Amino acid sequence: MSANIAEMEKRRTAARMGGGQKRTDAQHAKGKLTARERLLILLDEGSFEEVDMYVEHNCVDFGMAAQTIPGDGVVTGSGTINGRLVYIYAQDFTVFGGAVSERHAMKICKIMDAAMKVGAPVIGLNDSGGARIQEGVASLGGYTEIFQRNVLASGVVPQLSLIMGPCAGGAVYSPAMTDFIFMVKDSSYMFVTGPDVVKTVTNEIVTQEELGGAVTHSTKTSVADLALENDIEALLTARDLIDFLPANNREGVPERPTSDPYDRIEDSLDTLIPANANQPYDMHEVVRKVLDEGDFFEIQPTHAANIIVGFGRVEGRTVGVVANQPMVLAGVLDINASKKAARFVRFCDAFEIPILTFVDVPGFLPGTAQEYGGIIKHGAKLLFAYAEATVPKITVITRKAYGGAYCVMSSKHLRGDLNYSWPTGEIAVMGAKGAVEIIFRQDIGDPDKIAERTREYEDAFANPFVAASKGFIDEVIHPRNTRRRIALGLRKLRNKSLENPWKKHDNIPL
């Protein structure tokens, strides 16, 4: 028996060494942790249970039969984050550059299948050179098996991808289909074709970082949700995110104790809105003062910053937040903001996370760039997402809610459950100046008449009471009581039941 145990420990030690000390040192020299070091940081101490430690590839071509390393370049298993179960895989760049073989993919598929069976999140730590060329189409088949599981798991269990090294070619499509992507600055990149191919085909000269680095994808392309400074920050941030998310689409949101009173009064909100309607203010202040302890986990903060999305808690229970940001482009909705918010709303709806919407929106961004870019269909994505959502939806209009953008931002007409407005709310087809110039176009040559008509329009319509008189606003509330109103609303809506008509799936305007 002791000999058998000794053999087992010998094999375990060999598997844990991965590609050996020399390759581990090379990984450290690049400022990167190894796969197993990453798991030690991400998971609760002592919670990781590995599976398939001894799996080896089955390739015999190109001399591969003589090159076998236990684990085959990926560490898989399960563990806990703050006591909650997650399934995880971590690609090991020290073994064949983390390249995906048939068996490597099989290991990933096995833990994804297990996560689906028990209803637990899946976290992938990506650090791979791509498909293992020596295996040819078998490697591609393995990739596609992973893609299939990404699709089946979508909306069933949360999926989080951490890009902690190269992720190129077909490998990018697995993270692209997960719910959230974190990237590490200066050491991770994602692209379908690399700089050399780009130069050959288009004659463009571009670096890996410029083409597919963390900053590029978290600001320009929206492929990544966050760009973190290093491996450790990325892993700790992943722990924070998982804390907000339900384990699956049936379990309900996680709840944690809080000492923040549900009826906390925030007097500063009464004076937050500037007297000048064209003067901006930071919507983050509203969001943080409403949520428990001011804790807000923002998603894609550097992309389409004219809209804010992220997670917080009210009375210890997770909520999703969508808010226009007057500090950026006056909070206008454009193509990127619509896509960003629509995807977030659909995630919240899939996982039964209530949605809080804070509205200060002057409309959709005009211009040929937006129209040619398809603002009609992209704006419709956000409209569609809110309209199909059946989770509790509470909306607070803080200032402007003009035109089609009013309709889109979780209005009462899109089955909003509770729609509140501050006294500073302005709910109208458009701003006073634009409306007067259309209605009274015959007076445009008379500045005094136009000024008088503008004042009349503002007095009549630049307020929330016309909409409230029609039942489109449930109540005009004191800004300082916003948190209490939202907390009580969420309590009432906790057992909300609403179903859409049966369908195989919808046809959102992609």
Coordinates of N, CA, C and O in Angstrom, one line a residue, residues 391-479:
V391 N -37.9 40.7 -14.8 CA -37.5 40.9 -13.4 C -38.0 42.2 -12.9 O -38.5 43.1 -13.6
P392 N -38.0 42.4 -11.5 CA -38.4 43.7 -11.0 C -37.6 44.9 -11.6 O -36.4 44.8 -11.7
K393 N -38.4 45.9 -12.0 CA -37.7 47.1 -12.7 C -38.2 48.4 -12.0 O -39.4 48.6 -12.0
I394 N -37.3 49.1 -11.4 CA -37.6 50.3 -10.7 C -36.8 51.4 -11.4 O -35.6 51.3 -11.6
T395 N -37.5 52.5 -11.8 CA -36.9 53.6 -12.5 C -37.0 54.9 -11.8 O -38.1 55.2 -11.2
V396 N -35.9 55.7 -11.7 CA -36.0 57.0 -11.1 C -35.5 58.0 -12.1 O -34.3 57.9 -12.6
I397 N -36.3 59.0 -12.5 CA -35.9 60.0 -13.4 C -35.4 61.2 -12.5 O -36.1 61.7 -11.7
T398 N -34.1 61.5 -12.7 CA -33.5 62.6 -11.9 C -33.6 64.0 -12.6 O -33.8 65.0 -11.9
R399 N -33.6 64.0 -13.9 CA -33.7 65.3 -14.6 C -34.4 65.1 -16.0 O -35.6 64.8 -16.1
K400 N -33.6 65.0 -17.1 CA -34.2 65.0 -18.4 C -34.6 63.6 -18.8 O -33.9 62.6 -18.5
A401 N -35.8 63.5 -19.4 CA -36.2 62.2 -20.0 C -37.0 62.6 -21.3 O -38.2 62.8 -21.3
Y402 N -36.2 62.8 -22.4 CA -36.8 63.3 -23.6 C -36.9 62.3 -24.7 O -36.1 61.4 -25.0
G403 N -38.1 62.4 -25.4 CA -38.3 61.7 -26.7 C -38.2 60.2 -26.5 O -38.6 59.6 -25.5
G404 N -37.7 59.6 -27.6 CA -37.6 58.1 -27.7 C -36.7 57.6 -26.6 O -36.9 56.4 -26.1
A405 N -35.8 58.4 -26.1 CA -34.9 57.9 -25.0 C -35.7 57.7 -23.7 O -35.3 56.8 -22.9
Y406 N -36.7 58.6 -23.5 CA -37.6 58.4 -22.3 C -38.2 57.0 -22.4 O -38.3 56.3 -21.5
C407 N -38.8 56.7 -23.6 CA -39.4 55.4 -23.8 C -38.5 54.3 -23.5 O -38.9 53.3 -22.8
V408 N -37.3 54.3 -24.0 CA -36.4 53.2 -24.0 C -35.9 52.9 -22.5 O -35.7 51.8 -22.1
M409 N -35.7 54.0 -21.7 CA -35.0 53.8 -20.4 C -36.0 53.3 -19.4 O -36.4 54.0 -18.4
S410 N -36.5 52.1 -19.6 CA -37.4 51.4 -18.6 C -38.6 52.2 -18.2 O -38.9 52.4 -17.0
S411 N -39.3 52.8 -19.2 CA -40.5 53.6 -18.9 C -41.6 52.7 -18.4 O -41.6 51.5 -18.5
K412 N -42.7 53.3 -17.9 CA -43.8 52.6 -17.5 C -44.4 51.8 -18.6 O -45.0 50.7 -18.4
H413 N -44.3 52.3 -19.8 CA -44.9 51.6 -21.0 C -44.2 50.3 -21.3 O -44.7 49.5 -22.1
L414 N -42.9 50.2 -20.8 CA -42.2 48.9 -21.0 C -42.3 48.0 -19.8 O -41.4 47.3 -19.5
R415 N -43.4 48.1 -19.2 CA -43.7 47.2 -18.0 C -42.8 47.6 -16.8 O -42.5 46.7 -16.0
G416 N -42.5 48.8 -16.7 CA -41.7 49.2 -15.5 C -42.7 49.1 -14.3 O -43.8 49.4 -14.3
D417 N -42.1 48.5 -13.2 CA -43.0 48.2 -12.0 C -43.2 49.4 -11.2 O -44.3 49.7 -10.8
L418 N -42.1 50.2 -10.9 CA -42.3 51.4 -10.1 C -41.5 52.5 -10.9 O -40.3 52.3 -11.0
N419 N -42.1 53.5 -11.3 CA -41.5 54.6 -12.0 C -41.6 55.9 -11.2 O -42.7 56.4 -11.1
Y420 N -40.5 56.3 -10.6 CA -40.5 57.5 -9.8 C -39.8 58.7 -10.6 O -39.0 58.4 -11.5
S421 N -40.0 59.9 -10.1 CA -39.3 61.0 -10.6 C -39.0 62.0 -9.5 O -39.8 62.1 -8.5
W422 N -37.8 62.6 -9.6 CA -37.5 63.7 -8.7 C -38.3 64.9 -9.1 O -38.7 65.0 -10.3
P423 N -38.5 65.9 -8.3 CA -39.2 67.1 -8.7 C -38.5 67.8 -9.8 O -39.1 68.6 -10.6
T424 N -37.2 67.5 -10.0 CA -36.4 68.2 -11.1 C -36.6 67.5 -12.4 O -36.0 67.8 -13.4
G425 N -37.4 66.4 -12.5 CA -37.6 65.7 -13.7 C -38.3 66.5 -14.8 O -39.1 67.3 -14.5
E426 N -37.8 66.3 -16.0 CA -38.4 66.9 -17.2 C -38.8 65.9 -18.2 O -37.9 65.3 -18.9
I427 N -40.0 65.5 -18.3 CA -40.5 64.4 -19.2 C -41.2 65.0 -20.4 O -42.3 65.6 -20.2
A428 N -40.6 65.0 -21.5 CA -41.2 65.7 -22.7 C -40.7 65.0 -24.0 O -39.8 64.3 -24.0
V429 N -41.3 65.4 -25.1 CA -40.9 64.9 -26.4 C -39.5 65.4 -26.7 O -38.7 64.7 -27.3
M430 N -39.2 66.7 -26.3 CA -37.9 67.3 -26.5 C -37.7 68.5 -25.6 O -38.7 68.8 -24.9
G431 N -36.5 69.0 -25.6 CA -36.3 70.2 -24.8 C -37.1 71.4 -25.2 O -37.6 71.5 -26.4
A432 N -37.3 72.4 -24.3 CA -38.2 73.5 -24.6 C -37.8 74.3 -25.8 O -38.6 74.6 -26.7
K433 N -36.5 74.5 -26.0 CA -36.0 75.4 -27.1 C -36.4 74.7 -28.5 O -37.0 75.3 -29.4
G434 N -36.1 73.4 -28.6 CA -36.4 72.7 -29.8 C -37.9 72.6 -30.1 O -38.3 72.8 -31.3
A435 N -38.7 72.4 -29.1 CA -40.1 72.2 -29.2 C -40.7 73.6 -29.7 O -41.6 73.6 -30.6
V436 N -40.3 74.7 -29.0 CA -40.9 76.0 -29.4 C -40.5 76.4 -30.8 O -41.4 76.9 -31.5
E437 N -39.3 76.1 -31.2 CA -38.9 76.4 -32.6 C -39.7 75.6 -33.7 O -39.8 76.1 -34.8
I438 N -40.3 74.5 -33.3 CA -41.1 73.7 -34.2 C -42.6 74.2 -34.1 O -43.2 74.5 -35.1
I439 N -43.1 74.3 -32.9 CA -44.5 74.6 -32.7 C -44.8 76.0 -33.1 O -45.8 76.3 -33.7
F440 N -43.9 76.9 -32.8 CA -44.1 78.4 -33.1 C -43.0 78.8 -34.1 O -42.4 79.9 -33.9
R441 N -42.9 78.1 -35.2 CA -41.9 78.4 -36.2 C -42.2 79.8 -36.8 O -41.2 80.5 -37.3
Q442 N -43.4 80.2 -36.8 CA -43.7 81.5 -37.4 C -43.2 82.7 -36.6 O -43.1 83.8 -37.1
D443 N -42.8 82.4 -35.3 CA -42.2 83.5 -34.5 C -40.7 83.5 -34.4 O -40.1 84.2 -33.5
I444 N -40.0 82.6 -35.2 CA -38.6 82.4 -35.0 C -37.8 83.8 -35.2 O -36.8 84.0 -34.6
G445 N -38.4 84.7 -36.0 CA -37.7 85.9 -36.2 C -37.9 86.9 -35.1 O -37.2 88.0 -35.1
D446 N -38.7 86.6 -34.1 CA -38.9 87.5 -33.0 C -38.4 86.9 -31.7 O -39.0 86.1 -31.1
P447 N -37.1 87.3 -31.3 CA -36.5 86.7 -30.1 C -37.3 86.8 -28.8 O -37.3 85.9 -28.0
D448 N -38.0 87.9 -28.7 CA -38.8 88.1 -27.5 C -39.9 87.1 -27.4 O -40.2 86.6 -26.3
K449 N -40.6 87.0 -28.5 CA -41.7 86.0 -28.5 C -41.2 84.6 -28.3 O -41.9 83.8 -27.5
I450 N -40.1 84.2 -28.9 CA -39.6 82.9 -28.7 C -39.2 82.7 -27.3 O -39.4 81.6 -26.7
A451 N -38.6 83.7 -26.6 CA -38.2 83.6 -25.2 C -39.4 83.4 -24.4 O -39.4 82.6 -23.4
E452 N -40.5 84.1 -24.7 CA -41.7 84.0 -23.9 C -42.4 82.6 -24.1 O -42.8 82.0 -23.1
R453 N -42.4 82.2 -25.3 CA -43.0 80.9 -25.6 C -42.2 79.7 -24.9 O -42.7 78.8 -24.4
T454 N -40.8 79.9 -24.9 CA -40.0 78.9 -24.3 C -40.3 78.9 -22.8 O -40.4 77.8 -22.2
R455 N -40.4 80.0 -22.1 CA -40.8 80.0 -20.7 C -42.1 79.4 -20.4 O -42.3 78.6 -19.5
E456 N -43.1 79.6 -21.3 CA -44.4 79.0 -21.2 C -44.3 77.5 -21.3 O -44.9 76.8 -20.6
Y457 N -43.5 77.1 -22.3 CA -43.3 75.6 -22.5 C -42.7 75.0 -21.3 O -43.1 73.9 -20.8
E458 N -41.6 75.6 -20.8 CA -40.9 75.1 -19.6 C -41.8 75.0 -18.4 O -41.9 74.0 -17.7
D459 N -42.6 76.0 -18.2 CA -43.6 76.0 -17.0 C -44.6 74.9 -17.2 O -45.0 74.3 -16.2
A460 N -45.0 74.7 -18.4 CA -46.1 73.7 -18.6 C -45.6 72.3 -18.7 O -46.3 71.4 -18.2
F461 N -44.4 72.1 -19.3 CA -44.0 70.7 -19.6 C -42.6 70.3 -19.0 O -42.4 69.1 -18.9
A462 N -41.8 71.2 -18.6 CA -40.5 70.9 -18.0 C -40.6 70.5 -16.6 O -40.0 71.1 -15.7
N463 N -41.4 69.5 -16.3 CA -41.7 69.0 -14.9 C -42.2 67.5 -15.0 O -42.5 67.1 -16.1
P464 N -42.3 66.9 -13.9 CA -42.8 65.5 -14.0 C -44.3 65.3 -13.8 O -44.8 64.2 -13.9
F465 N -45.0 66.4 -13.6 CA -46.4 66.3 -13.2 C -47.3 66.0 -14.3 O -48.4 65.4 -14.1
V466 N -47.0 66.4 -15.5 CA -47.9 66.1 -16.6 C -47.9 64.5 -16.8 O -48.9 63.9 -16.9
A467 N -46.7 63.9 -16.8 CA -46.6 62.5 -16.9 C -47.2 61.8 -15.7 O -47.9 60.8 -15.8
A468 N -47.1 62.4 -14.5 CA -47.7 61.8 -13.3 C -49.2 61.9 -13.4 O -49.9 60.9 -12.9
S469 N -49.7 62.9 -14.0 CA -51.2 63.1 -14.1 C -51.8 62.0 -15.0 O -53.0 61.7 -15.0
K470 N -51.0 61.4 -15.9 CA -51.4 60.4 -16.8 C -51.1 59.0 -16.3 O -51.4 58.0 -17.0
G471 N -50.5 58.9 -15.1 CA -50.1 57.6 -14.6 C -48.8 57.0 -15.1 O -48.5 55.9 -14.8
F472 N -48.1 57.8 -15.8 CA -46.8 57.3 -16.4 C -45.7 57.3 -15.3 O -44.7 56.7 -15.4
I473 N -45.9 58.2 -14.3 CA -45.0 58.3 -13.2 C -45.8 57.9 -12.0 O -46.9 58.5 -11.7
D474 N -45.4 57.0 -11.2 CA -46.1 56.5 -10.0 C -46.1 57.5 -8.9 O -47.1 57.6 -8.1
E475 N -45.0 58.2 -8.7 CA -44.9 59.2 -7.6 C -43.7 60.1 -7.9 O -42.7 59.7 -8.4
V476 N -43.9 61.4 -7.5 CA -42.8 62.3 -7.5 C -42.3 62.4 -6.1 O -43.0 62.6 -5.2
I477 N -41.0 62.0 -5.9 CA -40.4 61.8 -4.6 C -39.4 62.8 -4.3 O -38.7 63.4 -5.1
H478 N -39.1 62.9 -3.0 CA -38.0 63.7 -2.5 C -36.7 62.9 -2.8 O -36.6 61.7 -2.5
P479 N -35.7 63.6 -3.5 CA -34.5 62.9 -3.8 C -33.8 62.2 -2.5 O -33.3 61.1 -2.6

